[in-house]
Tab-separated table of C-alpha atoms in Angstrom:
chain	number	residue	atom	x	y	z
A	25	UNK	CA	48.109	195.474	171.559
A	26	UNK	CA	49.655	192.308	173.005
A	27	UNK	CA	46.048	190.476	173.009
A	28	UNK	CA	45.650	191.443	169.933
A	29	UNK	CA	48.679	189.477	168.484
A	30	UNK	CA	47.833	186.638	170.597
A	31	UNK	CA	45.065	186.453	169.033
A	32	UNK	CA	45.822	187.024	165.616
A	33	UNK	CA	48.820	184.657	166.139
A	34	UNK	CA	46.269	181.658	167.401
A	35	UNK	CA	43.854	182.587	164.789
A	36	UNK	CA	46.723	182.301	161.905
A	37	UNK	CA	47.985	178.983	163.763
A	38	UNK	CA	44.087	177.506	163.921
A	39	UNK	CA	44.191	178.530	160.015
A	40	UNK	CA	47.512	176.676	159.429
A	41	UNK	CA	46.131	173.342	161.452
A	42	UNK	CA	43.223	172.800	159.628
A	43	UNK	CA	44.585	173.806	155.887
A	44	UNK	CA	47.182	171.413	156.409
A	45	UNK	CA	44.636	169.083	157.420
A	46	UNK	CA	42.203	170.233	154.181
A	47	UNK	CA	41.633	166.845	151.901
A	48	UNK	CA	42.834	164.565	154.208
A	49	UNK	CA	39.912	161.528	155.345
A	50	UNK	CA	42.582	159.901	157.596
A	51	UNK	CA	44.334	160.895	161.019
A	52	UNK	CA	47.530	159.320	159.457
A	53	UNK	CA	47.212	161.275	156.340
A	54	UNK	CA	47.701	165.017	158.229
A	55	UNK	CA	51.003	166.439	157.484
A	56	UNK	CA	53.666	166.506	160.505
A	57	UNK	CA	55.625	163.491	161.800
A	58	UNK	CA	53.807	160.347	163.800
A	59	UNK	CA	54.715	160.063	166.839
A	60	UNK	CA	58.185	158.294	167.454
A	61	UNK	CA	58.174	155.794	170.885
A	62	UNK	CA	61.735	156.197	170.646
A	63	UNK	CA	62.197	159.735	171.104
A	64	UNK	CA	61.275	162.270	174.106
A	65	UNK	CA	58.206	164.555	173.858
A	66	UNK	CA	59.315	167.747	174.600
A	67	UNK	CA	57.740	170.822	175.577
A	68	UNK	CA	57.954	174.082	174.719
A	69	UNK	CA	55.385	176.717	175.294
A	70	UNK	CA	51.779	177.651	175.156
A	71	UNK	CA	48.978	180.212	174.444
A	72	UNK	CA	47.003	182.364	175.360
A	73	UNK	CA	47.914	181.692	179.096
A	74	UNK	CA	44.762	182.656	180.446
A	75	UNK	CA	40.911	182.392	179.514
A	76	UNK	CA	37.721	180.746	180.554
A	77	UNK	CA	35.564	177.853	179.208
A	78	UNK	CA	36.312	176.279	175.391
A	79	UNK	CA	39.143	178.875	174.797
A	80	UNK	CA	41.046	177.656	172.194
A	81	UNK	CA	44.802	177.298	172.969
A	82	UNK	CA	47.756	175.678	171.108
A	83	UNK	CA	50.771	173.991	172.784
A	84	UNK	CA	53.718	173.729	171.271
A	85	UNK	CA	56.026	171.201	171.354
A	86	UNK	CA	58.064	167.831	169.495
A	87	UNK	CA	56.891	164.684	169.011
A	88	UNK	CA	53.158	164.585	169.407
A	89	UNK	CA	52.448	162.573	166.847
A	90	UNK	CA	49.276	163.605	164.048
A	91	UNK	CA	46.569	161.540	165.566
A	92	UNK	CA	44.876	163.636	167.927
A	93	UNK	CA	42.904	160.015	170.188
A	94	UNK	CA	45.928	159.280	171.066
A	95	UNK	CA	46.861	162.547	173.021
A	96	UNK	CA	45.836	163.639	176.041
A	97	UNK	CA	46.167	166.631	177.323
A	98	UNK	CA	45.429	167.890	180.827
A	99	UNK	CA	44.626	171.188	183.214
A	100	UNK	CA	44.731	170.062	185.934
A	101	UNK	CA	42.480	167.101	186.433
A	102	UNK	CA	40.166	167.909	184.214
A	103	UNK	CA	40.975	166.707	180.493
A	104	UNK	CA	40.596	168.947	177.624
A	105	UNK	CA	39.459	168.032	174.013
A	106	UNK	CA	42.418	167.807	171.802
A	107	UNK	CA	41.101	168.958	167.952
A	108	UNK	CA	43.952	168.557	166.193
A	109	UNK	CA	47.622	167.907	166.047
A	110	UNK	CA	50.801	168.305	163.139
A	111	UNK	CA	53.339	166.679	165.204
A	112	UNK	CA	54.899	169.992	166.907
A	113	UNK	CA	51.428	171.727	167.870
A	114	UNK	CA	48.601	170.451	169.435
A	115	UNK	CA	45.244	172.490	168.730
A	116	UNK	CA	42.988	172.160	172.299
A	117	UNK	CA	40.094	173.333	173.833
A	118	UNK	CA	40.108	174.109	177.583
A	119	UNK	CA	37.464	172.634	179.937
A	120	UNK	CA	35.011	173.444	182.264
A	121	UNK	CA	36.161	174.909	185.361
A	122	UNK	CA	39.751	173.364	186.316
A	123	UNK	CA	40.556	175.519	189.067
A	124	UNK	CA	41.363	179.066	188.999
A	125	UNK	CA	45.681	178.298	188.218
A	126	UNK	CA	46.112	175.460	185.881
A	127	UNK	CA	49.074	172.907	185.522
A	128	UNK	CA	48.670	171.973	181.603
A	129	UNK	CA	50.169	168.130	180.982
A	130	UNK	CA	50.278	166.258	178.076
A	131	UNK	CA	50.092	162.182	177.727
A	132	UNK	CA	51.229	160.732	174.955
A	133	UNK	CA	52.205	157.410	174.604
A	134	UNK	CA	54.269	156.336	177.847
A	135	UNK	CA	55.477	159.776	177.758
A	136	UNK	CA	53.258	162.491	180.291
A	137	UNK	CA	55.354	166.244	180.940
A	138	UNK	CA	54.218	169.110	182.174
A	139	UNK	CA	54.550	172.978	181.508
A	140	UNK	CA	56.145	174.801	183.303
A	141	UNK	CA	53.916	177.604	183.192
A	142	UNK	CA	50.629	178.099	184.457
A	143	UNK	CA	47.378	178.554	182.781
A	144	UNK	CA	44.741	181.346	184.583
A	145	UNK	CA	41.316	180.066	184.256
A	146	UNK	CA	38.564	182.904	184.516
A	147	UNK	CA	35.543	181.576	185.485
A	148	UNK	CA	32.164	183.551	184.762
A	149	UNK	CA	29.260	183.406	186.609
A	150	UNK	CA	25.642	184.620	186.174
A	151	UNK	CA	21.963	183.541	187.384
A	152	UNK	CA	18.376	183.603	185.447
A	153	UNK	CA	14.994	182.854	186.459
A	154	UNK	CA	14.211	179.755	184.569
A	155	UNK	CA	10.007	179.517	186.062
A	156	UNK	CA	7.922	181.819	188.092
A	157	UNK	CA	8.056	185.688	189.148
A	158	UNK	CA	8.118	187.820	191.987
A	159	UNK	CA	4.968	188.376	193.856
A	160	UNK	CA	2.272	185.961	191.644
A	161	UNK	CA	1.048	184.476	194.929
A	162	UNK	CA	-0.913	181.952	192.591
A	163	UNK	CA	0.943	178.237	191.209
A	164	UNK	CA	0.215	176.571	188.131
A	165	UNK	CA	1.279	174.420	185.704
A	166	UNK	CA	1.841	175.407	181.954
A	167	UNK	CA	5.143	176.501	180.004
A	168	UNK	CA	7.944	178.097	181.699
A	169	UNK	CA	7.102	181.446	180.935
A	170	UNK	CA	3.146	180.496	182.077
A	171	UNK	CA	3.923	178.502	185.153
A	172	UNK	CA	4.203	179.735	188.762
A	173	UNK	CA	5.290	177.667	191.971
A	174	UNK	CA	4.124	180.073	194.647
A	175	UNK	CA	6.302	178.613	197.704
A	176	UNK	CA	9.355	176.278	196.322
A	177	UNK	CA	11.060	175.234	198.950
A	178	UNK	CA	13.535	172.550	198.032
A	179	UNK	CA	14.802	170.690	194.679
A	180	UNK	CA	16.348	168.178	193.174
A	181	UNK	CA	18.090	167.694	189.340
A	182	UNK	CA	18.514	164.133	187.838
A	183	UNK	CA	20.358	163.349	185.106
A	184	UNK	CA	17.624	163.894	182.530
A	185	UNK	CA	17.558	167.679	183.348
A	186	UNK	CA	13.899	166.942	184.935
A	187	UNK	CA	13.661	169.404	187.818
A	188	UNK	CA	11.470	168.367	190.934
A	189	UNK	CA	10.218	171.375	192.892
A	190	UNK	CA	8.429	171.036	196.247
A	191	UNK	CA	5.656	173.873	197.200
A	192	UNK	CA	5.424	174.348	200.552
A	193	UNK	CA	2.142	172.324	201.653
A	194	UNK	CA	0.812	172.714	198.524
A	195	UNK	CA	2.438	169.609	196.275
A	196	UNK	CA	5.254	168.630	194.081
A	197	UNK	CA	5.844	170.267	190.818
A	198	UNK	CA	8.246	168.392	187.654
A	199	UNK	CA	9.753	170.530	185.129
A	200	UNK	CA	11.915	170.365	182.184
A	201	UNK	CA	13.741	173.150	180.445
A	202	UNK	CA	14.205	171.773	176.968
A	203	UNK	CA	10.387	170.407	177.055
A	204	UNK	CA	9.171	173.852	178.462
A	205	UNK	CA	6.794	172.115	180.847
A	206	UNK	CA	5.967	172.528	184.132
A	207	UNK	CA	4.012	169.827	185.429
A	208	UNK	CA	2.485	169.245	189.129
A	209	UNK	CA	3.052	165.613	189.986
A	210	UNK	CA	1.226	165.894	193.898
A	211	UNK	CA	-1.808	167.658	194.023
A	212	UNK	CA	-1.219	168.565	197.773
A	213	UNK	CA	0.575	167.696	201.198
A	214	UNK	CA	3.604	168.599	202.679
A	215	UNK	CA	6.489	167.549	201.118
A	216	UNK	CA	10.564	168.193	201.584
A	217	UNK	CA	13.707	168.332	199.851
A	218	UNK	CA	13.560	165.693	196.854
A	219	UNK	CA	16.932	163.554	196.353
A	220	UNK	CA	18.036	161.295	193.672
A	221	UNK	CA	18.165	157.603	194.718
A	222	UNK	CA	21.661	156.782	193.939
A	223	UNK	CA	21.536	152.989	194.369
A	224	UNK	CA	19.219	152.723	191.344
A	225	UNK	CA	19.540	156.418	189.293
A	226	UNK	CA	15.629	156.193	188.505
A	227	UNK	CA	13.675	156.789	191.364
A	228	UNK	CA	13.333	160.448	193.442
A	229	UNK	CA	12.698	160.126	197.024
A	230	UNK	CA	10.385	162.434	198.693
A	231	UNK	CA	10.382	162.953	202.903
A	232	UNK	CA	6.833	163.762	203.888
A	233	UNK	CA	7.160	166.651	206.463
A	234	UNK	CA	6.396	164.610	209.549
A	235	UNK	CA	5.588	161.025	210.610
A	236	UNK	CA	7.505	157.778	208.637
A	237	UNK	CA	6.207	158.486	205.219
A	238	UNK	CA	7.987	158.991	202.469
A	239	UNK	CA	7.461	158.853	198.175
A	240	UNK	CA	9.322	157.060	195.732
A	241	UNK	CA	8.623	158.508	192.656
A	242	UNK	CA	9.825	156.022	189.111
A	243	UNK	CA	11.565	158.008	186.220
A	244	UNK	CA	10.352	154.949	183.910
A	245	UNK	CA	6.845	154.839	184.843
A	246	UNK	CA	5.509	157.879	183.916
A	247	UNK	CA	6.554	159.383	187.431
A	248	UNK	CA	4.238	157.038	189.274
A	249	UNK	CA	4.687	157.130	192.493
A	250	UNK	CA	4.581	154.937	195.910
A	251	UNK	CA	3.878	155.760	199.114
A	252	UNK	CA	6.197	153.985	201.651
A	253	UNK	CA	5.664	153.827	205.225
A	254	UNK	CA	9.082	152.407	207.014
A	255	UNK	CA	8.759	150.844	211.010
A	256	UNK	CA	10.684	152.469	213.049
A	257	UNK	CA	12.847	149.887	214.965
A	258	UNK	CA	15.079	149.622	217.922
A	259	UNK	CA	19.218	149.541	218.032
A	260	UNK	CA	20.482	147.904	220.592
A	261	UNK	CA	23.859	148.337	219.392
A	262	UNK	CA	23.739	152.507	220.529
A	263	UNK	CA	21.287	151.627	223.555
A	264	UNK	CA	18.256	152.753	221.980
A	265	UNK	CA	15.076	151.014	222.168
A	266	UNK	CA	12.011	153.132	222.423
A	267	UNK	CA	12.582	156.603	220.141
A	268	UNK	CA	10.731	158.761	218.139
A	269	UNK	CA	11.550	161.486	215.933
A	270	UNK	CA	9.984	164.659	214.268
A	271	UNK	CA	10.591	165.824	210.565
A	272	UNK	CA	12.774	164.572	208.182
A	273	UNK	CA	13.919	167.243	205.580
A	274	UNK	CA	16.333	165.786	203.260
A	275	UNK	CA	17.324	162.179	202.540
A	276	UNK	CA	20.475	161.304	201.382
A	277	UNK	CA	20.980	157.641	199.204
A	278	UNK	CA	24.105	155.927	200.060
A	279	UNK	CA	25.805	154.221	197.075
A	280	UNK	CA	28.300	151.780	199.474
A	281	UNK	CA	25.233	149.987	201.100
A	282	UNK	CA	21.649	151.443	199.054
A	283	UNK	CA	20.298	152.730	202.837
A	284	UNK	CA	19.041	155.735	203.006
A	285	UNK	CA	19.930	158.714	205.484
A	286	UNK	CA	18.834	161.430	207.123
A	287	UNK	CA	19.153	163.100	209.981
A	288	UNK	CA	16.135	163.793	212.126
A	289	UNK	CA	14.896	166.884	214.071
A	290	UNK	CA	13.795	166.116	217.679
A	291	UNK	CA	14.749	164.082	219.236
A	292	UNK	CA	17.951	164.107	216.979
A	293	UNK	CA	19.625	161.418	215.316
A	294	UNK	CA	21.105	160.343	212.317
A	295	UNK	CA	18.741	157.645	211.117
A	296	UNK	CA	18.747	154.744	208.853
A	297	UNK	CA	15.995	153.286	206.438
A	298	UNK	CA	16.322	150.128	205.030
A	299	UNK	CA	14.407	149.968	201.040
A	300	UNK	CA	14.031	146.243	201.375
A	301	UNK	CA	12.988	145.788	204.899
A	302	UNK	CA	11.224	148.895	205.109
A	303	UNK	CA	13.073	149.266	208.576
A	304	UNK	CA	14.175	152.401	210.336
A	305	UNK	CA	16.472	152.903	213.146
A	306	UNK	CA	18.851	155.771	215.011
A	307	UNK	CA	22.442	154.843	214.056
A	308	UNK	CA	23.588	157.864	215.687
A	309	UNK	CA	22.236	159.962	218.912
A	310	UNK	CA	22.504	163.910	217.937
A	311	UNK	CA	20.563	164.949	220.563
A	312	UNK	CA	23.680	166.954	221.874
A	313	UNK	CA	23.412	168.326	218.157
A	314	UNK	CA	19.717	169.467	218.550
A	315	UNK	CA	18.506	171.191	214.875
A	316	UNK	CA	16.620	170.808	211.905
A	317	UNK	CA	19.016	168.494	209.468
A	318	UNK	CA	19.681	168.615	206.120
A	319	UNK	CA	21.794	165.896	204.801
A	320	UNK	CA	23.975	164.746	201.346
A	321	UNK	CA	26.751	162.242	200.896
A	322	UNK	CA	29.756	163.160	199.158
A	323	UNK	CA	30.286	162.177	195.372
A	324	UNK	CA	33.775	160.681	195.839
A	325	UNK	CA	34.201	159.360	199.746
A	326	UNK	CA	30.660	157.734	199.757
A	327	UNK	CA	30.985	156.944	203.110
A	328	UNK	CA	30.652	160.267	204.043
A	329	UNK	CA	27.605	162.209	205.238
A	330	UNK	CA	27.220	165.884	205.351
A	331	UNK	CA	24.885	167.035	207.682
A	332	UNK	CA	23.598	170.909	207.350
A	333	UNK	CA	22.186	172.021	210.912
A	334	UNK	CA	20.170	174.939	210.356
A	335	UNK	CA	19.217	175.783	213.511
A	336	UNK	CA	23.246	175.568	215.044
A	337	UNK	CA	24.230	177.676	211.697
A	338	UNK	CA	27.135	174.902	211.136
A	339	UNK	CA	27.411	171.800	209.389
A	340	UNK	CA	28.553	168.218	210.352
A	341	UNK	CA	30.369	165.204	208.171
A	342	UNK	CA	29.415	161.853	209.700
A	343	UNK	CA	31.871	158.857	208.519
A	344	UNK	CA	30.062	155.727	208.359
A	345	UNK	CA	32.669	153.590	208.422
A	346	UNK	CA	34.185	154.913	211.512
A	347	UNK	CA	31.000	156.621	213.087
A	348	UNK	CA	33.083	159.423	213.790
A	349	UNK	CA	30.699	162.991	213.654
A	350	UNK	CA	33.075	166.336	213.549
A	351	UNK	CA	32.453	170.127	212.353
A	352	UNK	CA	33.134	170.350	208.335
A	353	UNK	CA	32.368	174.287	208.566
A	354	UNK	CA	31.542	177.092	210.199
A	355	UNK	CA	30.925	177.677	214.181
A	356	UNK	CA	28.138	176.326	216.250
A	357	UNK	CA	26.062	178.725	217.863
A	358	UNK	CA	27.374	181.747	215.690
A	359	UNK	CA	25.258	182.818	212.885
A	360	UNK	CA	26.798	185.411	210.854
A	361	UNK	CA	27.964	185.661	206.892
A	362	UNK	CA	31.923	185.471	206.429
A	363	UNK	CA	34.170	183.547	203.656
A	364	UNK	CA	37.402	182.141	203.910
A	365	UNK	CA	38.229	179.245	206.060
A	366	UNK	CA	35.378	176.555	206.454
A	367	UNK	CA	36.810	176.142	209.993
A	368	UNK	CA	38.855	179.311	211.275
A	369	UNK	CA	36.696	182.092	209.360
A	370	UNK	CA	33.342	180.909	207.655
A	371	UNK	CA	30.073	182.063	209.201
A	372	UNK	CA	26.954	181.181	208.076
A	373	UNK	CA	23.680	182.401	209.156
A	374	UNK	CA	21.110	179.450	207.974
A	375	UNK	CA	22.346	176.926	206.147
A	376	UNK	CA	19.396	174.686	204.329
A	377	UNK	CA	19.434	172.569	201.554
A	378	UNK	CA	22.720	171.099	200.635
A	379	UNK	CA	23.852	169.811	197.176
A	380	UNK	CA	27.922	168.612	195.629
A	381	UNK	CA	29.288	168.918	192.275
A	382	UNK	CA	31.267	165.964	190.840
A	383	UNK	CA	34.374	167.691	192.192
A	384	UNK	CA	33.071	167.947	195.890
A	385	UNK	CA	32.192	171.345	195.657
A	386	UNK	CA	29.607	171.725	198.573
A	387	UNK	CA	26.718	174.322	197.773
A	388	UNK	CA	24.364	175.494	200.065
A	389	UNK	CA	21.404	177.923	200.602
A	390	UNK	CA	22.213	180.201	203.016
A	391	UNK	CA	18.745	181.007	203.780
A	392	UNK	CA	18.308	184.302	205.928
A	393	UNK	CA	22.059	185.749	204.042
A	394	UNK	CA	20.172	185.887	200.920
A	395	UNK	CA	23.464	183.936	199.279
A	396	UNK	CA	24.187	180.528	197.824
A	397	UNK	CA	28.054	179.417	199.584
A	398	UNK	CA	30.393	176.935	198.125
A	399	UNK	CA	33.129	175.190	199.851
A	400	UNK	CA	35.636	174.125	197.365
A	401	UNK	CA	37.339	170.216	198.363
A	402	UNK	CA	40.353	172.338	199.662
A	403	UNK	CA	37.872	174.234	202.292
A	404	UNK	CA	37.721	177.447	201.058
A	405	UNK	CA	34.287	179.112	201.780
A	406	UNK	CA	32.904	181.626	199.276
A	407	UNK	CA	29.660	183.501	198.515
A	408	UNK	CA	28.663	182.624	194.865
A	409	UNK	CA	25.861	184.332	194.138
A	410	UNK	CA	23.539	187.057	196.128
A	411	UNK	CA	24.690	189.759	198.121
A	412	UNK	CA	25.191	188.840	202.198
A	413	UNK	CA	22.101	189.964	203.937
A	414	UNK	CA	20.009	191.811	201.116
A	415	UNK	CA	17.350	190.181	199.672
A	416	UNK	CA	16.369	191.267	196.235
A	417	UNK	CA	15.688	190.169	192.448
A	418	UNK	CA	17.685	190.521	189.980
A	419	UNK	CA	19.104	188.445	187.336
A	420	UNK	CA	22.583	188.707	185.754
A	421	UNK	CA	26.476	188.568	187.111
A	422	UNK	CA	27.969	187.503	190.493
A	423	UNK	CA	28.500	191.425	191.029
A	424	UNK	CA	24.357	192.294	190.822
A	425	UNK	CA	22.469	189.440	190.912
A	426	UNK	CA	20.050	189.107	194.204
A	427	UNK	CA	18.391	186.750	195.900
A	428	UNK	CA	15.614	186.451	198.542
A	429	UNK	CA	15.237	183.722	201.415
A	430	UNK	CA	16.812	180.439	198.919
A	431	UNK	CA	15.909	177.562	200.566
A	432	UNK	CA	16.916	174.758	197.674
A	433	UNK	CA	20.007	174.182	196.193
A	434	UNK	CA	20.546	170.975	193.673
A	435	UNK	CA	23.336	170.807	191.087
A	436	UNK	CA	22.353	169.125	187.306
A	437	UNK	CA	25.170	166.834	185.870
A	438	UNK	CA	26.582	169.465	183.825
A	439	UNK	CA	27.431	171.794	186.569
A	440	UNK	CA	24.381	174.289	186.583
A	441	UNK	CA	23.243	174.777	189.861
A	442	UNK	CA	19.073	175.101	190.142
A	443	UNK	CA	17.926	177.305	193.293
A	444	UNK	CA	14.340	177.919	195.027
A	445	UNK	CA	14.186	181.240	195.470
A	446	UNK	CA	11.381	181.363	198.134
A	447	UNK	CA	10.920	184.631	198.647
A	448	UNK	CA	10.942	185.803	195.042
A	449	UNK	CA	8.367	183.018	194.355
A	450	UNK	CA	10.907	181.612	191.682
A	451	UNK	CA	13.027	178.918	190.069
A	452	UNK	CA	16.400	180.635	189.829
A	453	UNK	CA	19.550	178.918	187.606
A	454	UNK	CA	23.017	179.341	188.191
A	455	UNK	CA	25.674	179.226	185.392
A	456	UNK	CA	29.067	178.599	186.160
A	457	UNK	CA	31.600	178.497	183.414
């Protein structure tokens, strides 16, 4: 009953904003008093006090003033859209994901005050199949619903929503959701995770399996491609001259200096290719750290390098600056599947491809659990989606939904989170709201 006249109560406010706003073409023409420099903003209350994505919520208050660009209004970090405004009630729209308990603020003018409640943000989760189905064992190219990819291993998301898919020895497929195209961009060969160059925005970088070789695919020419074949030199500087590596899954594009990363399988190192010299060289020995790496810098301290080890079932963050390598999250040596902690309780049991959000949310295909993980900037480990050692297929909430041996993980601008599903033979999507 109490929902109920929340909501009735919001709805008759909602009604009240915008009739009072009916016939008026200017901001300065809605009824309510402008906003007075010389006087406090106060705050009152707000509601509802809980809710997910775009619920709408009023605060109420003094002195906000009627023109709504000139308020801003806060959970959290994360700013909401302000609608509408009559002075003592501001007429908002929550945001995307702000954190679970939410500290609303408001800004206007030189004046910023907080509630001092808290808002309860319910996020939803779900998962569909966006290409492909269970047990085809054939890949083509064709519309989403035609299209299969028979083995995708590992993807990548740029900021055009164009999805790039590598089949296990068998090519490179490109699709788009809103185009409903699948399109296979390499015919054949071995190719790994695909990353987003992030010195430039327009290229994808492609490590072939083994050897130096590696693709740089161009988002403005028609996904052309070039084949680039980097010299592996010596540094002198760690004490290594002669070296050699084997396999190179995932390359990471460092924003700070426009070298690209990756760490390297045996022997082990972190490793360093220069675009514009075409040079490569160990910057860091890992042979201690023997495993197959899988590596991603992180969206706000760009100096730092994540480094998934998949065959220690741990993973490392590598500061650039300082060349200082330490354990991010869970426990060398121990495979396993438990949340909490990334240092005192997380287990994983094979971490793979690794992907952020724009908040430093880590994601990560936990291969043999079944499970995509997240570890939140505040190192809290969780299981997103799948159920912890169960492979299966099955679309829908974060209480069914199954997954089988996901290698990929990639995260699109908007927060969707784009999975290879290898066992189920699929492209799987992740909503997060």
């Amino acid at each position: 009953m109490r929902n109920l006249k929340n909501i009735s109560l919001i709805l008759s406010m909602i009604v009240y904003i915008f009739c009072s706003c009916e016939n008026k073409t200017n901001q300065s023409d809605f009824v309510g008093e402008p906003y007075d420099p010389s006087k406090p903003v106060e705050l009152t209350r707000f509601y509802p006090d809980s809710g997910g994505m775009a619920t709408k919520i009023l605060l109420e208050g003094s002195n906000f003033g009627t023109d709504a660009s000139l308020i801003k209004v806060y959970f959290n970090e994360k700013r909401a859209a302000v609608i509408r405004s009559v002075g003592d009630l501001i007429y908002a729209i929550t945001p995307r994901q702000p954190g679970d308990t939410c500290t609303i603020s408001v800004v206007v003018g030189k004046d910023s005050l907080v509630y001092p409640n808290t808002f309860e943000y319910t996020t939803t989760i779900a998962i569909s199949t966006v290409v492909g189905v269970p047990n085809a064992n054939e890949s083509r190219a064709g519309t989403l619903s035609e299209a299969r990819i028979q083995k995708p291993q590992f993807i990548c998301v740029d900021d055009e929503y164009n999805v790039y898919v590598s089949n296990e020895s068998a090519g490179l497929y490109l699709l788009n959701e809103e185009a409903n195209i699948v399109n296979k961009i390499m015919e054949s060969g071995s190719y790994n995770a695909p990353t987003i160059d992030k010195s430039t925005g327009r290229h994808i970088l492609v490590p072939a399996n083994s050897g130096n070789p590696y693709l740089r695919f161009s988002l403005d020419e028609g996904f052309s491609y070039r084949n680039i074949n980097p010299v592996r030199v010596a540094n002198p500087d760690i004490g290594i001259s002669n070296w050699s590596f084997s396999y190179k899954h995932q390359f990471a594009s460092c924003e700070l200096d426009g070298m690209i990363y990756f760490g390297s399988r045996t022997d082990s190192y972190i490793v360093q290719i220069n675009p514009l010299t075409r040079e490569m060289k160990p910057i860091r020995d890992l042979r201690a750290q023997q495993s197959n790496y899988f590596a991603m810098f992180h969206p706000k301290d760009k100096h730092m390098l994540y480094l998934a080890a998949r065959n220690l079932y741990c993973i490392y963050k590598y500061n650039l600056l300082t060349d200082e390598l330490e354990l991010f999250a869970g426990r060398r040596g121990t495979p396993g599947h438990a949340d909490g902690d990334r240092l005192n309780d997380a287990l994983f049991r094979e971490v793979i491809q690794i992907d952020f959000d724009e908040d430093g949310n880590l994601f990560v295909a936990d291969r043999t659990n079944h499970c995509i993980r997240k570890i939140t900037p505040d190192g809290i480990v969780t299981t997103v989606i799948g159920i912890p050692g169960t492979p299966g297929y099955i679309d829908g909430t974060q209480d069914y939904a199954m997954l089988n041996n996901p290698w990929g993980v990639a995260v699109a601008k908007d927060g969707s989170v784009y999975i290879a599903d290898y066992g189920n033979q699929c492209v799987r999507k992740l909503s997060i709201q």
